[in-house]
Amino acid sequence: MGKLAILKELWDFLKIRKKWWLAPIIIVLILLGLLIIFTESSAVAPFIYTLF
């Protein structure tokens, strides 16, 4: 099972169960995860602490 299969399964769950209120929460969690990954090894890392 690939990474895209997990996303497809999540999308199907949201679509079938009508749990649309979960979508913004998942999007924010993904964006925060990407922010942490990309700023971990960059010169911007010291400035990320001002956001939190």
PDB file of N, CA and C in Angstrom, residues 16-46:
ATOM      1  N   ILE A  16     -17.820   9.166   2.226  1.00  0.00           N
ATOM      2  CA  ILE A  16     -18.900   8.229   2.544  1.00  0.00           C
ATOM      3  C   ILE A  16     -19.561   8.565   3.877  1.00  0.00           C
ATOM      4  N   ARG A  17     -18.753   8.861   4.886  1.00  0.00           N
ATOM      5  CA  ARG A  17     -19.286   9.104   6.227  1.00  0.00           C
ATOM      6  C   ARG A  17     -19.737  10.545   6.454  1.00  0.00           C
ATOM      7  N   LYS A  18     -19.534  11.413   5.457  1.00  0.00           N
ATOM      8  CA  LYS A  18     -19.922  12.834   5.527  1.00  0.00           C
ATOM      9  C   LYS A  18     -19.262  13.539   6.716  1.00  0.00           C
ATOM     10  N   LYS A  19     -17.997  13.258   6.926  1.00  0.00           N
ATOM     11  CA  LYS A  19     -17.230  13.877   8.008  1.00  0.00           C
ATOM     12  C   LYS A  19     -16.418  15.050   7.465  1.00  0.00           C
ATOM     13  N   TRP A  20     -17.085  16.003   6.837  1.00  0.00           N
ATOM     14  CA  TRP A  20     -16.393  17.122   6.198  1.00  0.00           C
ATOM     15  C   TRP A  20     -15.726  18.044   7.206  1.00  0.00           C
ATOM     16  N   TRP A  21     -16.149  18.024   8.466  1.00  0.00           N
ATOM     17  CA  TRP A  21     -15.532  18.883   9.468  1.00  0.00           C
ATOM     18  C   TRP A  21     -14.124  18.420   9.805  1.00  0.00           C
ATOM     19  N   LEU A  22     -13.778  17.181   9.440  1.00  0.00           N
ATOM     20  CA  LEU A  22     -12.428  16.675   9.683  1.00  0.00           C
ATOM     21  C   LEU A  22     -11.418  17.199   8.659  1.00  0.00           C
ATOM     22  N   ALA A  23     -11.887  17.598   7.497  1.00  0.00           N
ATOM     23  CA  ALA A  23     -10.986  18.026   6.423  1.00  0.00           C
ATOM     24  C   ALA A  23     -10.110  19.214   6.828  1.00  0.00           C
ATOM     25  N   PRO A  24     -10.646  20.293   7.406  1.00  0.00           N
ATOM     26  CA  PRO A  24      -9.759  21.405   7.795  1.00  0.00           C
ATOM     27  C   PRO A  24      -8.735  21.003   8.852  1.00  0.00           C
ATOM     28  N   ILE A  25      -9.119  20.131   9.761  1.00  0.00           N
ATOM     29  CA  ILE A  25      -8.188  19.680  10.796  1.00  0.00           C
ATOM     30  C   ILE A  25      -7.041  18.903  10.162  1.00  0.00           C
ATOM     31  N   ILE A  26      -7.353  18.027   9.238  1.00  0.00           N
ATOM     32  CA  ILE A  26      -6.332  17.225   8.571  1.00  0.00           C
ATOM     33  C   ILE A  26      -5.415  18.106   7.735  1.00  0.00           C
ATOM     34  N   ILE A  27      -5.991  19.081   7.044  1.00  0.00           N
ATOM     35  CA  ILE A  27      -5.185  19.984   6.218  1.00  0.00           C
ATOM     36  C   ILE A  27      -4.219  20.789   7.077  1.00  0.00           C
ATOM     37  N   VAL A  28      -4.690  21.298   8.204  1.00  0.00           N
ATOM     38  CA  VAL A  28      -3.818  22.071   9.094  1.00  0.00           C
ATOM     39  C   VAL A  28      -2.703  21.186   9.653  1.00  0.00           C
ATOM     40  N   LEU A  29      -3.021  19.963  10.031  1.00  0.00           N
ATOM     41  CA  LEU A  29      -1.990  19.061  10.541  1.00  0.00           C
ATOM     42  C   LEU A  29      -0.938  18.740   9.480  1.00  0.00           C
ATOM     43  N   ILE A  30      -1.371  18.547   8.242  1.00  0.00           N
ATOM     44  CA  ILE A  30      -0.432  18.282   7.155  1.00  0.00           C
ATOM     45  C   ILE A  30       0.454  19.490   6.902  1.00  0.00           C
ATOM     46  N   LEU A  31      -0.142  20.686   6.903  1.00  0.00           N
ATOM     47  CA  LEU A  31       0.647  21.901   6.684  1.00  0.00           C
ATOM     48  C   LEU A  31       1.656  22.130   7.805  1.00  0.00           C
ATOM     49  N   LEU A  32       1.260  21.890   9.050  1.00  0.00           N
ATOM     50  CA  LEU A  32       2.210  22.030  10.160  1.00  0.00           C
ATOM     51  C   LEU A  32       3.341  21.006  10.053  1.00  0.00           C
ATOM     52  N   GLY A  33       3.015  19.798   9.650  1.00  0.00           N
ATOM     53  CA  GLY A  33       4.043  18.783   9.448  1.00  0.00           C
ATOM     54  C   GLY A  33       5.029  19.174   8.360  1.00  0.00           C
ATOM     55  N   LEU A  34       4.512  19.696   7.251  1.00  0.00           N
ATOM     56  CA  LEU A  34       5.394  20.156   6.173  1.00  0.00           C
ATOM     57  C   LEU A  34       6.250  21.328   6.619  1.00  0.00           C
ATOM     58  N   LEU A  35       5.673  22.235   7.391  1.00  0.00           N
ATOM     59  CA  LEU A  35       6.425  23.374   7.905  1.00  0.00           C
ATOM     60  C   LEU A  35       7.585  22.914   8.784  1.00  0.00           C
ATOM     61  N   ILE A  36       7.327  21.949   9.628  1.00  0.00           N
ATOM     62  CA  ILE A  36       8.383  21.426  10.505  1.00  0.00           C
ATOM     63  C   ILE A  36       9.469  20.728   9.687  1.00  0.00           C
ATOM     64  N   ILE A  37       9.076  19.961   8.693  1.00  0.00           N
ATOM     65  CA  ILE A  37      10.048  19.233   7.878  1.00  0.00           C
ATOM     66  C   ILE A  37      10.933  20.190   7.081  1.00  0.00           C
ATOM     67  N   PHE A  38      10.329  21.211   6.471  1.00  0.00           N
ATOM     68  CA  PHE A  38      11.097  22.106   5.607  1.00  0.00           C
ATOM     69  C   PHE A  38      11.948  23.104   6.382  1.00  0.00           C
ATOM     70  N   THR A  39      11.543  23.475   7.578  1.00  0.00           N
ATOM     71  CA  THR A  39      12.329  24.445   8.334  1.00  0.00           C
ATOM     72  C   THR A  39      13.341  23.792   9.261  1.00  0.00           C
ATOM     73  N   GLU A  40      13.321  22.492   9.329  1.00  0.00           N
ATOM     74  CA  GLU A  40      14.221  21.767  10.229  1.00  0.00           C
ATOM     75  C   GLU A  40      15.685  21.990   9.873  1.00  0.00           C
ATOM     76  N   SER A  41      15.991  22.008   8.610  1.00  0.00           N
ATOM     77  CA  SER A  41      17.389  22.088   8.199  1.00  0.00           C
ATOM     78  C   SER A  41      17.677  23.350   7.388  1.00  0.00           C
ATOM     79  N   SER A  42      16.957  24.405   7.644  1.00  0.00           N
ATOM     80  CA  SER A  42      17.189  25.623   6.885  1.00  0.00           C
ATOM     81  C   SER A  42      17.603  26.759   7.818  1.00  0.00           C
ATOM     82  N   ALA A  43      17.932  27.877   7.234  1.00  0.00           N
ATOM     83  CA  ALA A  43      18.328  29.049   8.010  1.00  0.00           C
ATOM     84  C   ALA A  43      17.125  29.727   8.656  1.00  0.00           C
ATOM     85  N   VAL A  44      15.939  29.311   8.277  1.00  0.00           N
ATOM     86  CA  VAL A  44      14.709  29.905   8.806  1.00  0.00           C
ATOM     87  C   VAL A  44      14.336  29.272  10.159  1.00  0.00           C
ATOM     88  N   ALA A  45      14.979  28.183  10.522  1.00  0.00           N
ATOM     89  CA  ALA A  45      14.626  27.441  11.732  1.00  0.00           C
ATOM     90  C   ALA A  45      14.573  28.293  12.997  1.00  0.00           C
ATOM     91  N   PRO A  46      15.505  29.207  13.270  1.00  0.00           N
ATOM     92  CA  PRO A  46      15.404  30.010  14.484  1.00  0.00           C
ATOM     93  C   PRO A  46      14.171  30.921  14.518  1.00  0.00           C
TER      94      PRO A  46
END
